[in-house]
mmCIF file of C-alpha atoms in Angstrom:
data_model
loop_
_atom_site.group_PDB
_atom_site.id
_atom_site.type_symbol
_atom_site.label_atom_id
_atom_site.label_comp_id
_atom_site.label_asym_id
_atom_site.label_seq_id
_atom_site.Cartn_x
_atom_site.Cartn_y
_atom_site.Cartn_z
ATOM 1 C CA ALA T 1 -76.380 -22.284 -9.589
ATOM 2 C CA ARG T 2 -72.764 -21.702 -10.535
ATOM 3 C CA SER T 3 -72.113 -20.168 -13.937
ATOM 4 C CA ARG T 4 -69.845 -22.242 -16.175
ATOM 5 C CA PRO T 5 -66.424 -20.642 -16.818
ATOM 6 C CA VAL T 6 -65.586 -20.332 -20.507
ATOM 7 C CA GLY T 7 -62.020 -19.035 -20.430
ATOM 8 C CA GLU T 8 -59.619 -16.374 -19.271
ATOM 9 C CA LEU T 9 -57.049 -14.038 -20.797
ATOM 10 C CA LEU T 10 -54.300 -13.308 -18.295
ATOM 11 C CA ALA T 11 -52.157 -10.190 -18.371
ATOM 12 C CA PRO T 12 -48.410 -10.883 -18.608
ATOM 13 C CA THR T 13 -46.565 -10.440 -15.318
ATOM 14 C CA SER T 14 -42.958 -10.165 -14.285
ATOM 15 C CA PRO T 15 -41.300 -10.523 -10.848
ATOM 16 C CA PHE T 16 -40.863 -6.760 -10.654
ATOM 17 C CA ASP T 17 -44.217 -5.763 -12.096
ATOM 18 C CA LYS T 18 -45.934 -3.077 -10.035
ATOM 19 C CA LYS T 19 -49.372 -4.163 -8.849
ATOM 20 C CA CYS T 20 -50.524 -0.536 -8.762
ATOM 21 C CA GLY T 21 -51.748 0.560 -12.159
ATOM 22 C CA ARG T 22 -52.691 -2.918 -13.372
ATOM 23 C CA GLU T 23 -56.393 -2.419 -12.712
ATOM 24 C CA ASN T 24 -58.648 -3.454 -15.580
ATOM 25 C CA TRP T 25 -61.227 -0.673 -15.489
ATOM 26 C CA THR T 26 -62.825 -1.486 -18.808
ATOM 27 C CA VAL T 27 -63.561 -4.335 -21.222
ATOM 28 C CA ALA T 28 -65.596 -4.084 -24.434
ATOM 29 C CA PHE T 29 -66.789 -6.044 -27.451
ATOM 30 C CA ALA T 30 -67.022 -4.500 -30.919
ATOM 31 C CA PRO T 31 -70.631 -3.962 -32.092
ATOM 32 C CA ASP T 32 -70.209 -6.569 -34.827
ATOM 33 C CA GLY T 33 -68.564 -9.031 -32.429
ATOM 34 C CA SER T 34 -65.284 -9.041 -34.337
ATOM 35 C CA TYR T 35 -63.030 -7.777 -31.548
ATOM 36 C CA LEU T 36 -62.561 -7.828 -27.790
ATOM 37 C CA ALA T 37 -60.581 -5.052 -26.103
ATOM 38 C CA TRP T 38 -59.515 -4.525 -22.508
ATOM 39 C CA SER T 39 -57.088 -2.437 -20.497
ATOM 40 C CA GLN T 40 -54.235 -4.646 -19.318
ATOM 41 C CA GLY T 41 -53.079 -2.058 -16.834
ATOM 42 C CA HIS T 42 -50.527 0.756 -16.901
ATOM 43 C CA ARG T 43 -50.800 2.111 -20.479
ATOM 44 C CA ILE T 44 -51.628 -0.984 -22.503
ATOM 45 C CA VAL T 45 -54.843 -1.930 -24.324
ATOM 46 C CA LYS T 46 -55.081 -5.363 -25.926
ATOM 47 C CA LEU T 47 -57.217 -5.956 -29.021
ATOM 48 C CA VAL T 48 -57.913 -9.561 -30.021
ATOM 49 C CA PRO T 49 -60.170 -11.156 -32.653
ATOM 50 C CA TRP T 50 -63.040 -12.498 -30.577
ATOM 51 C CA ALA T 51 -64.032 -15.441 -32.805
ATOM 52 C CA GLN T 52 -60.480 -16.773 -32.808
ATOM 53 C CA CYS T 53 -60.186 -16.215 -29.065
ATOM 54 C CA PHE T 54 -63.470 -18.022 -28.363
ATOM 55 C CA ASN T 55 -62.485 -20.944 -30.595
ATOM 56 C CA ASN T 56 -59.236 -21.293 -28.638
ATOM 57 C CA PHE T 57 -61.266 -21.595 -25.438
ATOM 58 C CA LEU T 58 -63.399 -24.334 -26.994
ATOM 59 C CA LEU T 59 -60.355 -26.206 -28.310
ATOM 60 C CA HIS T 60 -57.929 -25.847 -25.411
ATOM 61 C CA GLY T 61 -60.142 -25.379 -22.363
ATOM 62 C CA THR T 62 -60.481 -22.393 -20.069
ATOM 63 C CA LYS T 63 -56.825 -21.871 -19.182
ATOM 64 C CA ASN T 64 -55.505 -19.465 -21.773
ATOM 65 C CA GLY T 65 -52.838 -16.859 -21.285
ATOM 66 C CA ALA T 66 -52.760 -13.545 -23.097
ATOM 67 C CA ASN T 67 -50.598 -15.126 -25.781
ATOM 68 C CA ALA T 68 -53.163 -17.791 -26.617
ATOM 69 C CA VAL T 69 -54.546 -15.633 -29.406
ATOM 70 C CA SER T 70 -51.249 -14.123 -30.475
ATOM 71 C CA THR T 71 -51.217 -15.790 -33.898
ATOM 72 C CA ARG T 72 -51.683 -12.895 -36.231
ATOM 73 C CA LEU T 73 -54.017 -13.117 -39.171
ATOM 74 C CA PRO T 74 -52.675 -11.199 -42.169
ATOM 75 C CA ARG T 75 -54.775 -8.314 -43.370
ATOM 76 C CA GLN T 76 -56.179 -8.727 -46.825
ATOM 77 C CA SER T 77 -55.266 -6.191 -49.451
ATOM 78 C CA THR T 78 -57.667 -3.267 -49.303
ATOM 79 C CA GLU T 79 -57.595 -3.227 -53.093
ATOM 80 C CA SER T 80 -59.332 -6.577 -53.190
ATOM 81 C CA GLY T 81 -62.513 -4.931 -52.005
ATOM 82 C CA GLN T 82 -62.899 -7.491 -49.238
ATOM 83 C CA LYS T 83 -63.271 -6.621 -45.582
ATOM 84 C CA ASN T 84 -60.085 -6.816 -43.553
ATOM 85 C CA LYS T 85 -59.654 -9.927 -41.481
ATOM 86 C CA PRO T 86 -59.224 -9.167 -37.787
ATOM 87 C CA CYS T 87 -55.743 -9.345 -36.317
ATOM 88 C CA GLU T 88 -54.379 -8.751 -32.847
ATOM 89 C CA HIS T 89 -53.006 -5.396 -31.698
ATOM 90 C CA ILE T 90 -51.275 -4.182 -28.558
ATOM 91 C CA ILE T 91 -51.760 -0.443 -28.120
ATOM 92 C CA ASP T 92 -49.615 1.751 -25.887
ATOM 93 C CA CYS T 93 -51.852 4.712 -24.997
ATOM 94 C CA GLY T 94 -49.142 6.714 -23.222
ATOM 95 C CA ASP T 95 -50.993 6.928 -19.881
ATOM 96 C CA ILE T 96 -53.176 4.822 -17.580
ATOM 97 C CA VAL T 97 -56.338 3.748 -19.423
ATOM 98 C CA TRP T 98 -59.601 4.240 -17.512
ATOM 99 C CA SER T 99 -62.166 3.699 -20.255
ATOM 100 C CA LEU T 100 -62.613 2.456 -23.791
ATOM 101 C CA ALA T 101 -65.423 2.057 -26.291
ATOM 102 C CA PHE T 102 -65.904 0.750 -29.807
ATOM 103 C CA GLY T 103 -67.593 2.930 -32.394
ATOM 104 C CA SER T 104 -68.865 1.733 -35.756
ATOM 105 C CA SER T 105 -69.947 3.714 -38.796
ATOM 106 C CA VAL T 106 -72.402 0.921 -39.616
ATOM 107 C CA PRO T 107 -75.591 1.701 -37.678
ATOM 108 C CA GLU T 108 -77.457 -0.955 -35.747
ATOM 109 C CA LYS T 109 -80.533 0.600 -37.344
ATOM 110 C CA GLN T 110 -81.132 3.524 -39.710
ATOM 111 C CA SER T 111 -79.043 6.522 -38.702
ATOM 112 C CA ARG T 112 -80.779 9.691 -37.584
ATOM 113 C CA CYS T 113 -77.969 11.694 -39.175
ATOM 114 C CA VAL T 114 -78.271 12.768 -42.804
ATOM 115 C CA ASN T 115 -76.154 14.892 -45.145
ATOM 116 C CA ILE T 116 -73.057 14.422 -43.029
ATOM 117 C CA GLU T 117 -69.932 15.908 -44.537
ATOM 118 C CA TRP T 118 -67.106 13.490 -43.876
ATOM 119 C CA HIS T 119 -63.522 14.574 -43.422
ATOM 120 C CA ARG T 120 -61.057 12.107 -42.000
ATOM 121 C CA PHE T 121 -63.377 9.114 -42.395
ATOM 122 C CA LYS T 122 -64.568 8.270 -45.887
ATOM 123 C CA PHE T 123 -68.325 8.286 -46.320
ATOM 124 C CA GLY T 124 -69.811 4.846 -46.766
ATOM 125 C CA GLN T 125 -66.670 3.033 -45.650
ATOM 126 C CA ASP T 126 -66.927 0.504 -42.853
ATOM 127 C CA GLN T 127 -65.174 2.249 -39.969
ATOM 128 C CA LEU T 128 -64.460 0.522 -36.666
ATOM 129 C CA LEU T 129 -62.854 2.778 -34.095
ATOM 130 C CA LEU T 130 -61.601 2.320 -30.545
ATOM 131 C CA ALA T 131 -61.726 5.291 -28.165
ATOM 132 C CA THR T 132 -59.516 5.195 -25.070
ATOM 133 C CA GLY T 133 -59.986 7.555 -22.115
ATOM 134 C CA LEU T 134 -56.809 8.338 -20.206
ATOM 135 C CA ASN T 135 -55.645 9.437 -16.783
ATOM 136 C CA ASN T 136 -54.435 12.805 -18.120
ATOM 137 C CA GLY T 137 -57.852 13.749 -19.528
ATOM 138 C CA ARG T 138 -57.037 12.907 -23.140
ATOM 139 C CA ILE T 139 -59.091 10.691 -25.428
ATOM 140 C CA LYS T 140 -57.211 8.819 -28.139
ATOM 141 C CA ILE T 141 -59.045 7.381 -31.144
ATOM 142 C CA TRP T 142 -57.550 4.318 -32.876
ATOM 143 C CA ASP T 143 -58.272 2.459 -36.108
ATOM 144 C CA VAL T 144 -59.139 -1.047 -34.919
ATOM 145 C CA TYR T 145 -58.115 -2.722 -38.181
ATOM 146 C CA THR T 146 -54.616 -1.213 -38.227
ATOM 147 C CA GLY T 147 -53.961 -0.250 -34.601
ATOM 148 C CA LYS T 148 -52.957 3.263 -35.711
ATOM 149 C CA LEU T 149 -53.725 6.468 -33.831
ATOM 150 C CA LEU T 150 -56.218 8.686 -35.679
ATOM 151 C CA LEU T 151 -57.209 11.473 -33.275
ATOM 152 C CA ASN T 152 -56.131 12.960 -29.951
ATOM 153 C CA LEU T 153 -58.923 14.822 -28.111
ATOM 154 C CA MET T 154 -57.695 17.087 -25.318
ATOM 155 C CA ASP T 155 -60.478 19.199 -23.751
ATOM 156 C CA HIS T 156 -61.043 17.334 -20.464
ATOM 157 C CA THR T 157 -58.976 18.483 -17.493
ATOM 158 C CA GLU T 158 -59.293 15.317 -15.377
ATOM 159 C CA VAL T 159 -59.503 11.521 -15.763
ATOM 160 C CA VAL T 160 -61.829 10.343 -18.557
ATOM 161 C CA ARG T 161 -63.769 7.759 -16.585
ATOM 162 C CA ASP T 162 -66.145 6.424 -19.250
ATOM 163 C CA LEU T 163 -66.860 6.575 -22.986
ATOM 164 C CA THR T 164 -69.857 5.602 -25.100
ATOM 165 C CA PHE T 165 -70.639 5.810 -28.813
ATOM 166 C CA ALA T 166 -74.096 6.465 -30.211
ATOM 167 C CA PRO T 167 -75.348 3.140 -31.643
ATOM 168 C CA ASP T 168 -76.808 4.816 -34.754
ATOM 169 C CA GLY T 169 -73.541 4.753 -36.730
ATOM 170 C CA SER T 170 -73.112 8.533 -36.475
ATOM 171 C CA LEU T 171 -69.738 8.162 -34.667
ATOM 172 C CA ILE T 172 -70.941 10.595 -31.999
ATOM 173 C CA LEU T 173 -68.854 9.959 -28.870
ATOM 174 C CA VAL T 174 -69.722 11.011 -25.314
ATOM 175 C CA SER T 175 -67.056 11.131 -22.596
ATOM 176 C CA ALA T 176 -67.587 11.266 -18.829
ATOM 177 C CA SER T 177 -64.874 12.783 -16.679
ATOM 178 C CA ARG T 178 -63.818 13.594 -13.154
ATOM 179 C CA ASP T 179 -63.910 17.251 -14.214
ATOM 180 C CA LYS T 180 -67.695 16.994 -13.578
ATOM 181 C CA THR T 181 -68.627 17.289 -17.262
ATOM 182 C CA LEU T 182 -69.775 15.159 -20.176
ATOM 183 C CA ARG T 183 -68.498 16.144 -23.606
ATOM 184 C CA VAL T 184 -70.009 15.290 -26.973
ATOM 185 C CA TRP T 185 -67.605 14.730 -29.886
ATOM 186 C CA ASP T 186 -68.286 14.338 -33.611
ATOM 187 C CA LEU T 187 -65.674 11.956 -34.981
ATOM 188 C CA LYS T 188 -66.993 12.403 -38.503
ATOM 189 C CA ASP T 189 -65.908 16.038 -38.210
ATOM 190 C CA ASP T 190 -62.303 15.342 -37.188
ATOM 191 C CA GLY T 191 -63.264 14.981 -33.539
ATOM 192 C CA ASN T 192 -64.920 18.381 -33.184
ATOM 193 C CA MET T 193 -66.348 18.873 -29.681
ATOM 194 C CA MET T 194 -70.013 19.712 -30.169
ATOM 195 C CA LYS T 195 -71.299 20.243 -26.643
ATOM 196 C CA VAL T 196 -70.428 20.235 -22.953
ATOM 197 C CA LEU T 197 -73.119 18.801 -20.661
ATOM 198 C CA ARG T 198 -72.962 20.273 -17.162
ATOM 199 C CA GLY T 199 -75.064 19.418 -14.133
ATOM 200 C CA HIS T 200 -73.174 16.807 -12.155
ATOM 201 C CA PRO T 201 -72.034 18.219 -8.788
ATOM 202 C CA ASN T 202 -69.034 15.902 -8.649
ATOM 203 C CA TRP T 203 -67.098 13.274 -10.602
ATOM 204 C CA VAL T 204 -68.966 11.582 -13.466
ATOM 205 C CA TYR T 205 -68.401 7.826 -13.383
ATOM 206 C CA GLY T 206 -70.369 6.456 -16.289
ATOM 207 C CA CYS T 207 -72.603 7.153 -19.295
ATOM 208 C CA ALA T 208 -74.708 5.112 -21.715
ATOM 209 C CA PHE T 209 -76.831 5.784 -24.805
ATOM 210 C CA SER T 210 -80.342 4.462 -25.286
ATOM 211 C CA PRO T 211 -80.604 2.040 -28.248
ATOM 212 C CA ASP T 212 -82.128 4.722 -30.496
ATOM 213 C CA SER T 213 -79.393 7.240 -29.510
ATOM 214 C CA SER T 214 -81.995 9.808 -28.407
ATOM 215 C CA ILE T 215 -81.310 9.651 -24.634
ATOM 216 C CA LEU T 216 -78.062 9.624 -22.683
ATOM 217 C CA CYS T 217 -77.854 8.410 -19.096
ATOM 218 C CA SER T 218 -75.014 9.578 -16.862
ATOM 219 C CA VAL T 219 -74.126 8.685 -13.266
ATOM 220 C CA GLY T 220 -71.510 9.861 -10.817
ATOM 221 C CA ALA T 221 -70.464 10.741 -7.298
ATOM 222 C CA SER T 222 -73.971 11.664 -6.234
ATOM 223 C CA LYS T 223 -77.204 9.798 -5.584
ATOM 224 C CA ALA T 224 -78.977 11.017 -8.730
ATOM 225 C CA VAL T 225 -79.182 9.453 -12.179
ATOM 226 C CA PHE T 226 -79.159 12.044 -14.994
ATOM 227 C CA LEU T 227 -81.044 11.645 -18.283
ATOM 228 C CA TRP T 228 -80.217 13.923 -21.233
ATOM 229 C CA ASP T 229 -82.110 14.687 -24.445
ATOM 230 C CA MET T 230 -79.447 14.192 -27.136
ATOM 231 C CA ASP T 231 -81.434 16.048 -29.791
ATOM 232 C CA LYS T 232 -81.515 19.254 -27.734
ATOM 233 C CA TYR T 233 -78.502 18.530 -25.475
ATOM 234 C CA SER T 234 -80.586 19.377 -22.437
ATOM 235 C CA MET T 235 -81.384 17.530 -19.221
ATOM 236 C CA LEU T 236 -84.600 15.511 -19.374
ATOM 237 C CA ARG T 237 -84.919 14.524 -15.729
ATOM 238 C CA LYS T 238 -83.115 13.272 -12.661
ATOM 239 C CA LEU T 239 -83.955 9.863 -11.222
ATOM 240 C CA GLU T 240 -83.864 9.858 -7.413
ATOM 241 C CA GLY T 241 -83.747 6.686 -5.333
ATOM 242 C CA HIS T 242 -80.181 5.540 -4.708
ATOM 243 C CA HIS T 243 -78.601 6.243 -1.307
ATOM 244 C CA ASN T 244 -74.948 6.495 -2.345
ATOM 245 C CA ASP T 245 -72.746 7.166 -5.388
ATOM 246 C CA VAL T 246 -74.065 5.659 -8.631
ATOM 247 C CA VAL T 247 -71.199 4.143 -10.617
ATOM 248 C CA ALA T 248 -72.616 2.334 -13.670
ATOM 249 C CA CYS T 249 -75.651 2.362 -15.969
ATOM 250 C CA GLU T 250 -76.982 0.612 -19.047
ATOM 251 C CA PHE T 251 -80.213 0.582 -21.074
ATOM 252 C CA SER T 252 -82.037 -2.603 -22.011
ATOM 253 C CA PRO T 253 -81.908 -3.602 -25.706
ATOM 254 C CA ASP T 254 -85.401 -2.211 -26.337
ATOM 255 C CA GLY T 255 -84.767 1.020 -24.411
ATOM 256 C CA ALA T 256 -87.691 0.415 -22.057
ATOM 257 C CA LEU T 257 -85.522 -0.226 -18.978
ATOM 258 C CA LEU T 258 -82.452 1.296 -17.376
ATOM 259 C CA ALA T 259 -80.198 -0.536 -14.907
ATOM 260 C CA THR T 260 -78.036 1.439 -12.466
ATOM 261 C CA ALA T 261 -75.452 0.185 -9.941
ATOM 262 C CA SER T 262 -74.519 1.989 -6.758
ATOM 263 C CA TYR T 263 -72.265 1.841 -3.732
ATOM 264 C CA ASP T 264 -75.497 1.549 -1.731
ATOM 265 C CA THR T 265 -75.236 -2.217 -2.502
ATOM 266 C CA ARG T 266 -78.187 -2.142 -4.905
ATOM 267 C CA VAL T 267 -78.924 -2.406 -8.591
ATOM 268 C CA TYR T 268 -82.120 -0.619 -9.606
ATOM 269 C CA VAL T 269 -84.050 -1.312 -12.802
ATOM 270 C CA TRP T 270 -85.958 1.840 -13.793
ATOM 271 C CA ASP T 271 -88.560 2.853 -16.304
ATOM 272 C CA PRO T 272 -86.492 5.811 -17.570
ATOM 273 C CA HIS T 273 -89.484 7.391 -19.329
ATOM 274 C CA ILE T 274 -91.409 8.038 -16.115
ATOM 275 C CA GLY T 275 -88.644 7.745 -13.498
ATOM 276 C CA VAL T 276 -90.104 4.782 -11.582
ATOM 277 C CA ILE T 277 -88.078 1.985 -9.962
ATOM 278 C CA LEU T 278 -89.468 -1.318 -11.232
ATOM 279 C CA LYS T 279 -87.007 -3.730 -9.631
ATOM 280 C CA GLU T 280 -84.361 -3.788 -6.916
ATOM 281 C CA PHE T 281 -81.512 -6.314 -6.839
ATOM 282 C CA GLY T 282 -79.895 -6.232 -3.405
ATOM 283 C CA HIS T 283 -76.349 -7.409 -2.650
ATOM 284 C CA LEU T 284 -76.549 -7.079 1.143
ATOM 285 C CA PHE T 285 -79.241 -8.531 3.400
ATOM 286 C CA PRO T 286 -80.790 -6.851 5.181
ATOM 287 C CA PRO T 287 -80.159 -3.795 2.981
ATOM 288 C CA PRO T 288 -78.362 -0.873 4.651
ATOM 289 C CA THR T 289 -80.492 1.942 6.018
ATOM 290 C CA PRO T 290 -80.182 5.315 4.274
ATOM 291 C CA ILE T 291 -78.124 6.764 7.131
ATOM 292 C CA PHE T 292 -75.506 4.038 6.527
ATOM 293 C CA ALA T 293 -76.113 3.977 2.822
ATOM 294 C CA GLY T 294 -72.835 2.386 1.862
ATOM 295 C CA GLY T 295 -73.318 -0.595 4.148
ATOM 296 C CA ALA T 296 -70.305 -2.859 4.312
ATOM 297 C CA ASN T 297 -67.600 -1.829 1.880
ATOM 298 C CA ASP T 298 -67.357 -5.399 0.602
ATOM 299 C CA ARG T 299 -70.861 -5.153 -0.911
ATOM 300 C CA TRP T 300 -70.399 -2.105 -3.143
ATOM 301 C CA VAL T 301 -71.668 -2.805 -6.668
ATOM 302 C CA ARG T 302 -69.064 -1.886 -9.282
ATOM 303 C CA SER T 303 -70.679 -2.701 -12.613
ATOM 304 C CA VAL T 304 -73.960 -3.682 -14.233
ATOM 305 C CA CYS T 305 -74.928 -4.678 -17.773
ATOM 306 C CA PHE T 306 -77.982 -5.880 -19.696
ATOM 307 C CA SER T 307 -78.017 -9.078 -21.700
ATOM 308 C CA HIS T 308 -79.145 -8.839 -25.297
ATOM 309 C CA ASP T 309 -82.153 -11.039 -24.634
ATOM 310 C CA GLY T 310 -83.551 -8.232 -22.461
ATOM 311 C CA LEU T 311 -84.291 -10.762 -19.703
ATOM 312 C CA HIS T 312 -81.020 -10.902 -17.772
ATOM 313 C CA VAL T 313 -78.846 -8.425 -15.904
ATOM 314 C CA ALA T 314 -75.306 -9.105 -14.683
ATOM 315 C CA SER T 315 -73.782 -7.327 -11.705
ATOM 316 C CA LEU T 316 -70.318 -7.333 -10.181
ATOM 317 C CA ALA T 317 -69.730 -6.421 -6.519
ATOM 318 C CA ASP T 318 -66.893 -6.161 -4.020
ATOM 319 C CA ASP T 319 -68.031 -9.343 -2.259
ATOM 320 C CA LYS T 320 -66.046 -11.340 -4.861
ATOM 321 C CA MET T 321 -69.119 -12.443 -6.776
ATOM 322 C CA VAL T 322 -70.581 -12.010 -10.245
ATOM 323 C CA ARG T 323 -74.356 -12.396 -10.292
ATOM 324 C CA PHE T 324 -76.817 -13.079 -13.107
ATOM 325 C CA TRP T 325 -80.370 -11.881 -12.438
ATOM 326 C CA ARG T 326 -83.642 -12.332 -14.314
ATOM 327 C CA ILE T 327 -85.628 -9.109 -14.480
ATOM 328 C CA ASP T 328 -88.726 -10.923 -13.196
ATOM 329 C CA GLU T 329 -87.112 -12.780 -10.250
ATOM 330 C CA GLU T 330 -85.925 -11.659 -6.821
ATOM 331 C CA TYR T 331 -82.729 -13.676 -6.495
ATOM 332 C CA PRO T 332 -79.756 -14.424 -8.772
ATOM 333 C CA VAL T 333 -80.246 -17.312 -11.165
ATOM 334 C CA GLN T 334 -76.480 -17.927 -11.417
ATOM 335 C CA VAL T 335 -73.335 -16.747 -9.634
ATOM 336 C CA ALA T 336 -69.597 -16.922 -10.257
ATOM 337 C CA PRO T 337 -66.543 -16.066 -8.118
ATOM 338 C CA LEU T 338 -64.262 -13.139 -8.997
ATOM 339 C CA ASN T 339 -61.812 -11.258 -6.760
ATOM 340 C CA ASN T 340 -61.205 -7.532 -7.292
ATOM 341 C CA GLY T 341 -63.550 -7.311 -10.282
ATOM 342 C CA LEU T 342 -64.135 -3.809 -11.649
ATOM 343 C CA CYS T 343 -66.123 -4.118 -14.885
ATOM 344 C CA CYS T 344 -68.300 -6.530 -16.832
ATOM 345 C CA THR T 345 -70.047 -6.672 -20.188
ATOM 346 C CA PHE T 346 -71.902 -9.185 -22.335
ATOM 347 C CA SER T 347 -70.560 -10.357 -25.672
ATOM 348 C CA THR T 348 -72.339 -9.040 -28.747
ATOM 349 C CA ASP T 349 -74.435 -12.197 -29.103
ATOM 350 C CA GLY T 350 -75.096 -12.332 -25.354
ATOM 351 C CA SER T 351 -73.678 -15.844 -24.895
ATOM 352 C CA VAL T 352 -70.674 -14.850 -22.759
ATOM 353 C CA LEU T 353 -70.043 -12.406 -19.925
ATOM 354 C CA ALA T 354 -66.570 -10.843 -19.727
ATOM 355 C CA ALA T 355 -65.314 -9.349 -16.468
ATOM 356 C CA GLY T 356 -62.075 -7.489 -15.835
ATOM 357 C CA GLN T 357 -59.742 -7.934 -12.888
ATOM 358 C CA ASP T 358 -56.072 -6.874 -12.356
ATOM 359 C CA GLY T 359 -55.327 -6.541 -16.063
ATOM 360 C CA SER T 360 -56.912 -9.892 -16.958
ATOM 361 C CA VAL T 361 -60.325 -10.900 -18.342
ATOM 362 C CA TYR T 362 -62.484 -13.830 -17.244
ATOM 363 C CA PHE T 363 -65.398 -15.281 -19.207
ATOM 364 C CA TRP T 364 -68.543 -17.166 -18.161
ATOM 365 C CA ALA T 365 -71.392 -18.724 -20.069
ATOM 366 C CA THR T 366 -74.551 -16.691 -19.534
ATOM 367 C CA PRO T 367 -77.906 -18.211 -18.540
ATOM 368 C CA SER T 368 -79.399 -19.744 -21.659
ATOM 369 C CA GLN T 369 -83.113 -19.472 -22.102
ATOM 370 C CA VAL T 370 -85.364 -19.168 -25.135
ATOM 371 C CA SER T 371 -87.358 -15.963 -24.842
ATOM 372 C CA SER T 372 -91.125 -16.314 -24.917
ATOM 373 C CA LEU T 373 -93.107 -14.945 -27.832
ATOM 374 C CA GLN T 374 -94.749 -12.527 -25.397
ATOM 375 C CA HIS T 375 -91.392 -11.107 -24.383
ATOM 376 C CA LEU T 376 -90.171 -10.847 -27.984
ATOM 377 C CA CYS T 377 -93.356 -8.987 -28.916
ATOM 378 C CA ARG T 378 -92.932 -6.728 -25.887
ATOM 379 C CA MET T 379 -89.395 -5.839 -26.948
ATOM 380 C CA ALA T 380 -90.502 -5.164 -30.519
ATOM 381 C CA ILE T 381 -93.218 -2.783 -29.297
ATOM 382 C CA ARG T 382 -91.058 -1.046 -26.714
ATOM 383 C CA ARG T 383 -88.307 -0.321 -29.234
ATOM 384 C CA VAL T 384 -90.638 2.178 -30.895
ATOM 385 C CA MET T 385 -93.039 3.214 -28.138
ATOM 386 C CA PRO T 386 -92.247 5.024 -24.866
ATOM 387 C CA THR T 387 -94.234 4.275 -21.729
ATOM 388 C CA SER T 388 -96.665 7.176 -22.197
ATOM 389 C CA GLN T 389 -97.752 5.890 -25.608
ATOM 390 C CA VAL T 390 -98.110 2.325 -24.359
ATOM 391 C CA LYS T 391 -100.408 3.463 -21.550
ATOM 392 C CA ASN T 392 -102.690 5.149 -24.092
ATOM 393 C CA LEU T 393 -103.166 1.996 -26.156
ATOM 394 C CA PRO T 394 -106.762 0.630 -26.223
ATOM 395 C CA ILE T 395 -105.766 -2.718 -24.733
ATOM 396 C CA PRO T 396 -106.491 -4.514 -21.413
ATOM 397 C CA CYS T 397 -104.752 -3.210 -18.276
ATOM 398 C CA LYS T 398 -102.844 -6.441 -17.726
ATOM 399 C CA VAL T 399 -101.355 -6.227 -21.202
ATOM 400 C CA VAL T 400 -100.331 -2.611 -20.563
ATOM 401 C CA GLU T 401 -98.659 -3.671 -17.294
ATOM 402 C CA PHE T 402 -96.798 -6.439 -19.106
ATOM 403 C CA LEU T 403 -95.630 -4.080 -21.861
ATOM 404 C CA CYS T 404 -94.435 -1.653 -19.164
ATOM 405 C CA TYR T 405 -92.497 -4.443 -17.366
ATOM 406 C CA GLN T 406 -94.691 -4.033 -14.282
ATOM 407 C CA ILE T 407 -95.620 -7.747 -14.117
#
């Protein structure tokens, strides 16, 4: 089935605009759903209020240029005590933007961090930050509500390829770089770099936190998937199974599953707690043999993301297709066409998938399905119990297999 297009935001072009440098390597939604941000190419990041943008799609159809949401909403006086209304910002980062991530001081659940001494950011205030990773190795931190630069982090020596914030509201930021390292930053302490994680033999392409912020996954120009203990800043384990570079990763909403995308034309869904591959989504049939692990170059998988219902995974490959998969089915349930796509992510409520291409963003409606009570119960249990604890429960084997996503 074809996925229904919702809308598009097109990057402005001119007759003399250079095509090189207009790649959209990253698109992101704010944790509270208030903003959408993407790299328009060259040095520019666009920030738009998502609700207003989505309403424009519903009112005017799918064809919307980048100026369709250019009507600015005035910010309310901070003295009124009311939350600022979102307004659009265009940010010039000073260099090519490879990565961005939203960070919020409001945790998705209770923060693990206590007795934090705040410096630049006032304790208790609702902070929404945007981190941008640049070609020159710098990371710039922006205030989303004002569009102003807050911090400039400068320890990486190569391209900052990916960024991720801990979802616990601690404003801990992890950056992945071509300098073969991951760096951990504390933005509540004026951007102090807390730790350098070493172990990747080559470029690091991507990183992602587990929902409880306790585990970090990182992938790069090697066949292994790295898992890190973020309490001890030590490596937990390597997951072996891919046959070529692994370029993207994301945990499921309950933390029980991990999806990874590779140039070997596959997406694997793992149990990260025991290192077992539970599902394989192939983009080339028959799949390439290990000796020709990359297969045809037009089947490389570029991006993967988990829907918030925990049932669907989206993948984006070089064969000009976006695919929506169910975790319990072999074949895509929906597809959509997209040339030169590089990144994709679900909206905060999971209703829309955004994918980036040549400085523009395209949106599709995601498969809509009411989750079963069994699945909702499974997610509730798996949010608090790793696989080892589930297997020790005094319950029937079939129930254990279901809770471990093995059936």
